[in-house]
Amino acid sequence: MRLSRYFLPTLKENPSEAQIVSHRLMLRAGMVRQHAAGIYNWLPLGTKVLQNIIAIVRDEQNAAGAQEIIMPTIQSGELWKESGRYDDYGPEMLRIKDRHDRDMLYGPTHEEVVTDIFRNNIKSYRDLPKNLYQIHWKFRDEVRPRFGVMRGREFLMKDAYSFDIDFARSKHAYNQMFVAYLRTFARMGLKAIPMKADSGPIGGDMSHEFIVLADTGESAVFCDKALLEKPAPQNVNYDDDLQHIVDSWTSIYAATDEKHDLSQEEKLGANLVKARGIEVGHIFHFGGKYAEPMGAKVTGPDGNPVTVMMGSYGIGVSRLVGAIIEASHDENGIIWPDEVAPFQIGIINLKVGDAACDAACGDLYAKLKAAKREVLYDDRDERAGVKFADMDLIGVPWQLVIGPKGAAKGVVEVKRRGAAGKEELSADAALAKVMA
Ligand code: 5CA
């Protein structure tokens, strides 16, 4: 992409409405613009990051055996009357009347809809297990939307729902998602801590939140440093019994402030980490909570009907964009982890109009595009300082800088975002380095 043609409305000043760094940087980097309280437009740069996060989430969900579907954003209120949540959910649910005066709503979550799909289409235990997920927009009329996309009213969620014949198999589905989450967040460059949690309005008997540490997090977190040092599981076979992997994580101490056990302070000593955290995922096991009232049953091996056991598994996909920035930035802007970066490589032409600079930059740009790299070429007629600042602000991991002197010598300056110093390399060596 040529920056001269790209829709990238960056801001030099800090917007006054933004209280936390990720919100400030998302506005300054031209990623999002607010449409109404807690409702955002995603501009091209923000959309690219969101799509990269979606791709990782999707890849890990598919690997864990979940199957992607798309459910409606507007739901019928009737299903929620069946589950009993229509009245319970409260003012966070945006209720809508259609022209026939029917009760509709903008889905804050999809347990009812997916249970309805299940009961209408799956009849036998032989068709189990099933785990269905979507990556879709939700609406919750939060009292206090704030911190940009972190606590929005409309937000993007990955929500998966598992269906099994008995508790042991349902627990296995829960464990599959638990492990998939550890891998998902690690691929985004995040350290996410699984933490035993309350299940709130979703309900159920077993629940974990996944928390990313950041100073601006909404909840206080205490944990054993060992959790932060533990690498995410590699080469997982999701058909294996995963209980020992889950146990190896849940046996390490972690708690929010309400549940923090003071005796751990002494026990862990210097290994106790006190921090703040952002909830990026939440998984729930709730057995028959929806299947029971909604009649989601299958025929069991003995021919008798059995109510299915369910769990639901959420990831805050749009919130993750903010969480990643909270975890990875400096005074100049965002530092994207490679796998979520909107562009992997930036080219800065220090003297647009200079034949040698234009030729050298044009050549790098063509080669990187031919190699299918996402590359942003700053070909604007702007001061060098503006170009350096914008490239750092939007967080491009590799930056190739070419000015008249370098172009004459056939060399390129290679910078790694977030690292000190720069390196002068031949054009070919620079290409090899940033493509490695
Ligand atoms: N149905 C279940 C799981 S599929 C569910 O709705 N879970 S949840 O309420 O915990 O939401 C899942 C994730 O969505 C949360 O962990 C959080 O990361 C994200 N999330 C929740 N509310 C918001 C919000 N207002 N803005 C941005 N992200 C949110």
Tab-separated table of N, CA, C and O and ligand atoms in Angstrom, residues 38 85 89 92 108-111 138 140 142 145-146 148-161 181 199 201-202 209-210 278-284 286 290 311-320, ligand 1:
chain	number	residue	atom	x	y	z
A	38	GLY	N	-19.637	4.260	22.803
A	38	GLY	CA	-19.359	2.830	22.808
A	38	GLY	C	-19.581	2.130	21.479
A	38	GLY	O	-19.640	0.900	21.430
A	85	ARG	N	-34.277	-15.999	30.446
A	85	ARG	CA	-33.369	-14.856	30.602
A	85	ARG	C	-33.946	-13.540	30.083
A	85	ARG	O	-33.314	-12.494	30.231
A	89	TYR	N	-32.140	-10.517	32.109
A	89	TYR	CA	-30.918	-9.908	31.564
A	89	TYR	C	-30.805	-8.423	31.869
A	89	TYR	O	-29.727	-7.882	31.969
A	92	GLU	N	-29.069	-4.048	30.062
A	92	GLU	CA	-27.940	-4.185	29.135
A	92	GLU	C	-28.393	-4.738	27.794
A	92	GLU	O	-27.684	-4.634	26.802
A	108	PRO	N	-26.817	-9.897	22.937
A	108	PRO	CA	-25.661	-9.651	23.793
A	108	PRO	C	-24.800	-10.909	23.934
A	108	PRO	O	-23.662	-10.854	24.395
A	109	THR	N	-25.356	-12.057	23.545
A	109	THR	CA	-24.711	-13.366	23.622
A	109	THR	C	-25.666	-14.344	22.927
A	109	THR	O	-26.789	-13.968	22.594
A	110	HIS	N	-25.205	-15.579	22.660
A	110	HIS	CA	-26.001	-16.425	21.760
A	110	HIS	C	-26.326	-17.825	22.278
A	110	HIS	O	-26.555	-18.735	21.481
A	111	GLU	N	-26.335	-18.022	23.594
A	111	GLU	CA	-26.664	-19.365	24.119
A	111	GLU	C	-28.029	-19.853	23.612
A	111	GLU	O	-28.189	-21.009	23.232
A	138	LYS	N	-21.707	-8.101	18.909
A	138	LYS	CA	-22.674	-8.188	20.007
A	138	LYS	C	-23.032	-6.769	20.404
A	138	LYS	O	-22.258	-5.837	20.154
A	140	ARG	N	-24.220	-4.751	23.971
A	140	ARG	CA	-24.613	-4.692	25.385
A	140	ARG	C	-24.678	-3.226	25.749
A	140	ARG	O	-23.699	-2.502	25.581
A	142	GLU	N	-24.051	-1.124	27.895
A	142	GLU	CA	-23.281	-0.883	29.115
A	142	GLU	C	-23.635	0.497	29.684
A	142	GLU	O	-23.798	1.453	28.930
A	145	PRO	N	-19.922	2.871	28.937
A	145	PRO	CA	-18.943	2.438	27.943
A	145	PRO	C	-17.708	3.326	28.107
A	145	PRO	O	-17.846	4.527	28.329
A	146	ARG	N	-16.519	2.745	28.062
A	146	ARG	CA	-15.330	3.588	28.241
A	146	ARG	C	-14.086	2.892	27.724
A	146	ARG	O	-14.112	1.706	27.388
A	148	GLY	N	-12.557	3.350	24.971
A	148	GLY	CA	-12.598	2.994	23.547
A	148	GLY	C	-13.173	1.619	23.332
A	148	GLY	O	-14.217	1.274	23.894
A	149	VAL	N	-12.477	0.792	22.555
A	149	VAL	CA	-13.010	-0.530	22.207
A	149	VAL	C	-12.917	-1.518	23.365
A	149	VAL	O	-13.419	-2.639	23.273
A	150	MET	N	-12.269	-1.110	24.460
A	150	MET	CA	-12.122	-2.015	25.607
A	150	MET	C	-13.458	-2.352	26.253
A	150	MET	O	-13.707	-3.480	26.620
A	151	ARG	N	-14.267	-1.319	26.488
A	151	ARG	CA	-15.614	-1.565	26.983
A	151	ARG	C	-16.568	-0.807	26.083
A	151	ARG	O	-16.917	0.333	26.340
A	152	GLY	N	-16.916	-1.455	24.978
A	152	GLY	CA	-17.808	-0.822	24.018
A	152	GLY	C	-19.241	-1.241	24.304
A	152	GLY	O	-19.509	-2.009	25.228
A	153	ARG	N	-20.147	-0.705	23.534
A	153	ARG	CA	-21.523	-1.227	23.574
A	153	ARG	C	-21.671	-2.238	22.430
A	153	ARG	O	-22.148	-3.334	22.621
A	154	GLU	N	-21.204	-1.866	21.249
A	154	GLU	CA	-21.137	-2.855	20.175
A	154	GLU	C	-19.700	-3.353	20.122
A	154	GLU	O	-18.772	-2.547	20.085
A	155	PHE	N	-19.491	-4.652	20.168
A	155	PHE	CA	-18.125	-5.173	20.160
A	155	PHE	C	-18.089	-6.539	19.478
A	155	PHE	O	-19.114	-7.224	19.372
A	156	LEU	N	-16.895	-6.890	19.018
A	156	LEU	CA	-16.753	-8.155	18.302
A	156	LEU	C	-16.324	-9.259	19.267
A	156	LEU	O	-15.369	-9.077	20.030
A	157	MET	N	-17.047	-10.347	19.234
A	157	MET	CA	-16.745	-11.473	20.121
A	157	MET	C	-16.602	-12.748	19.305
A	157	MET	O	-17.281	-12.926	18.297
A	158	LYS	N	-15.703	-13.611	19.756
A	158	LYS	CA	-15.738	-14.999	19.287
A	158	LYS	C	-16.502	-15.733	20.359
A	158	LYS	O	-16.117	-15.702	21.533
A	159	ASP	N	-17.600	-16.357	19.982
A	159	ASP	CA	-18.339	-17.147	20.968
A	159	ASP	C	-18.555	-18.559	20.445
A	159	ASP	O	-19.060	-18.763	19.350
A	160	ALA	N	-18.094	-19.507	21.261
A	160	ALA	CA	-18.201	-20.928	20.900
A	160	ALA	C	-19.104	-21.614	21.919
A	160	ALA	O	-19.191	-21.189	23.074
A	161	TYR	N	-19.781	-22.670	21.467
A	161	TYR	CA	-20.735	-23.379	22.312
A	161	TYR	C	-20.547	-24.878	22.100
A	161	TYR	O	-20.618	-25.358	20.965
A	181	TYR	N	-7.224	-21.399	24.117
A	181	TYR	CA	-7.097	-19.986	24.520
A	181	TYR	C	-5.645	-19.648	24.872
A	181	TYR	O	-5.140	-18.583	24.509
A	199	SER	N	-19.492	-16.968	37.269
A	199	SER	CA	-20.060	-17.105	35.928
A	199	SER	C	-21.088	-16.029	35.588
A	199	SER	O	-21.508	-15.925	34.444
A	201	PRO	N	-24.100	-13.573	34.600
A	201	PRO	CA	-25.383	-13.829	33.931
A	201	PRO	C	-25.374	-15.017	32.959
A	201	PRO	O	-26.423	-15.459	32.516
A	202	ILE	N	-24.196	-15.545	32.622
A	202	ILE	CA	-24.165	-16.712	31.730
A	202	ILE	C	-24.496	-17.971	32.541
A	202	ILE	O	-25.114	-18.894	32.046
A	209	GLU	N	-11.636	-16.993	33.640
A	209	GLU	CA	-11.347	-15.808	32.837
A	209	GLU	C	-9.906	-15.884	32.385
A	209	GLU	O	-9.070	-16.466	33.089
A	210	PHE	N	-9.605	-15.283	31.264
A	210	PHE	CA	-8.227	-15.154	30.810
A	210	PHE	C	-7.877	-13.669	30.869
A	210	PHE	O	-8.567	-12.849	30.256
A	278	ILE	N	-6.725	-7.125	32.248
A	278	ILE	CA	-7.840	-6.944	31.318
A	278	ILE	C	-8.359	-8.330	30.954
A	278	ILE	O	-7.583	-9.192	30.532
A	279	GLU	N	-9.667	-8.526	31.085
A	279	GLU	CA	-10.252	-9.833	30.744
A	279	GLU	C	-10.428	-9.918	29.225
A	279	GLU	O	-11.217	-9.178	28.654
A	280	VAL	N	-9.682	-10.820	28.599
A	280	VAL	CA	-9.786	-10.958	27.137
A	280	VAL	C	-10.568	-12.208	26.726
A	280	VAL	O	-10.924	-12.369	25.561
A	281	GLY	N	-10.811	-13.086	27.685
A	281	GLY	CA	-11.589	-14.276	27.362
A	281	GLY	C	-12.274	-14.794	28.611
A	281	GLY	O	-11.846	-14.502	29.736
A	282	HIS	N	-13.364	-15.527	28.402
A	282	HIS	CA	-14.096	-16.073	29.548
A	282	HIS	C	-14.779	-17.351	29.085
A	282	HIS	O	-15.472	-17.343	28.065
A	283	ILE	N	-14.544	-18.433	29.811
A	283	ILE	CA	-15.161	-19.705	29.432
A	283	ILE	C	-16.056	-20.208	30.570
A	283	ILE	O	-15.784	-19.957	31.744
A	284	PHE	N	-17.127	-20.867	30.184
A	284	PHE	CA	-18.156	-21.276	31.141
A	284	PHE	C	-18.562	-22.717	30.867
A	284	PHE	O	-18.717	-23.113	29.716
A	286	PHE	N	-21.872	-24.890	31.914
A	286	PHE	CA	-23.135	-24.733	32.633
A	286	PHE	C	-24.085	-25.897	32.419
A	286	PHE	O	-25.283	-25.770	32.688
A	290	TYR	N	-29.305	-24.193	29.788
A	290	TYR	CA	-30.149	-23.773	28.652
A	290	TYR	C	-30.814	-24.980	27.994
A	290	TYR	O	-31.959	-24.915	27.550
A	311	GLY	N	-21.278	-25.866	27.269
A	311	GLY	CA	-20.394	-24.827	27.777
A	311	GLY	C	-20.381	-23.704	26.765
A	311	GLY	O	-20.752	-23.913	25.601
A	312	SER	N	-19.960	-22.499	27.191
A	312	SER	CA	-19.775	-21.438	26.202
A	312	SER	C	-18.461	-20.732	26.465
A	312	SER	O	-17.977	-20.698	27.595
A	313	TYR	N	-17.887	-20.207	25.382
A	313	TYR	CA	-16.474	-19.813	25.409
A	313	TYR	C	-16.296	-18.519	24.618
A	313	TYR	O	-16.418	-18.520	23.393
A	314	GLY	N	-16.037	-17.430	25.329
A	314	GLY	CA	-15.972	-16.123	24.665
A	314	GLY	C	-14.559	-15.567	24.590
A	314	GLY	O	-13.759	-15.765	25.504
A	315	ILE	N	-14.272	-14.882	23.495
A	315	ILE	CA	-13.045	-14.083	23.393
A	315	ILE	C	-13.465	-12.682	22.958
A	315	ILE	O	-14.251	-12.532	22.013
A	316	GLY	N	-12.950	-11.674	23.643
A	316	GLY	CA	-13.251	-10.291	23.271
A	316	GLY	C	-12.334	-9.848	22.144
A	316	GLY	O	-11.270	-9.289	22.377
A	317	VAL	N	-12.758	-10.113	20.914
A	317	VAL	CA	-11.886	-9.894	19.753
A	317	VAL	C	-11.549	-8.409	19.569
A	317	VAL	O	-10.381	-8.041	19.421
A	318	SER	N	-12.559	-7.538	19.619
A	318	SER	CA	-12.250	-6.101	19.452
A	318	SER	C	-11.532	-5.563	20.686
A	318	SER	O	-10.639	-4.721	20.562
A	319	ARG	N	-11.871	-6.056	21.871
A	319	ARG	CA	-11.154	-5.638	23.077
A	319	ARG	C	-9.671	-5.992	22.983
A	319	ARG	O	-8.815	-5.280	23.495
A	320	LEU	N	-9.369	-7.122	22.332
A	320	LEU	CA	-7.971	-7.561	22.217
A	320	LEU	C	-7.095	-6.523	21.519
A	320	LEU	O	-5.915	-6.395	21.836
B	1	5CA	N1	-21.592	-16.217	26.009
B	1	5CA	C1	-20.430	-16.067	26.839
B	1	5CA	C2	-19.249	-16.758	26.253
B	1	5CA	S1	-19.390	-17.074	24.586
B	1	5CA	C3	-20.140	-14.592	27.063
B	1	5CA	O1	-20.853	-13.734	26.598
B	1	5CA	N2	-19.078	-14.316	27.807
B	1	5CA	S2	-18.610	-12.877	28.322
B	1	5CA	O2	-19.723	-12.092	28.725
B	1	5CA	O3	-17.633	-13.101	29.316
B	1	5CA	O4	-17.943	-12.147	27.119
B	1	5CA	C4	-16.836	-12.739	26.466
B	1	5CA	C5	-15.723	-11.743	26.280
B	1	5CA	O5	-16.187	-10.620	25.529
B	1	5CA	C6	-15.190	-11.141	27.567
B	1	5CA	O6	-14.210	-11.973	28.144
B	1	5CA	C7	-14.599	-9.834	27.091
B	1	5CA	O7	-13.264	-10.027	26.647
B	1	5CA	C8	-15.464	-9.467	25.920
B	1	5CA	N3	-16.413	-8.388	26.279
B	1	5CA	C9	-17.468	-8.467	27.131
B	1	5CA	N4	-18.094	-7.291	27.223
B	1	5CA	C10	-17.428	-6.432	26.423
B	1	5CA	C11	-17.581	-5.054	26.070
B	1	5CA	N5	-18.576	-4.324	26.595
B	1	5CA	N6	-16.710	-4.492	25.203
B	1	5CA	C12	-15.710	-5.223	24.672
B	1	5CA	N7	-15.518	-6.529	24.946
B	1	5CA	C13	-16.350	-7.121	25.803
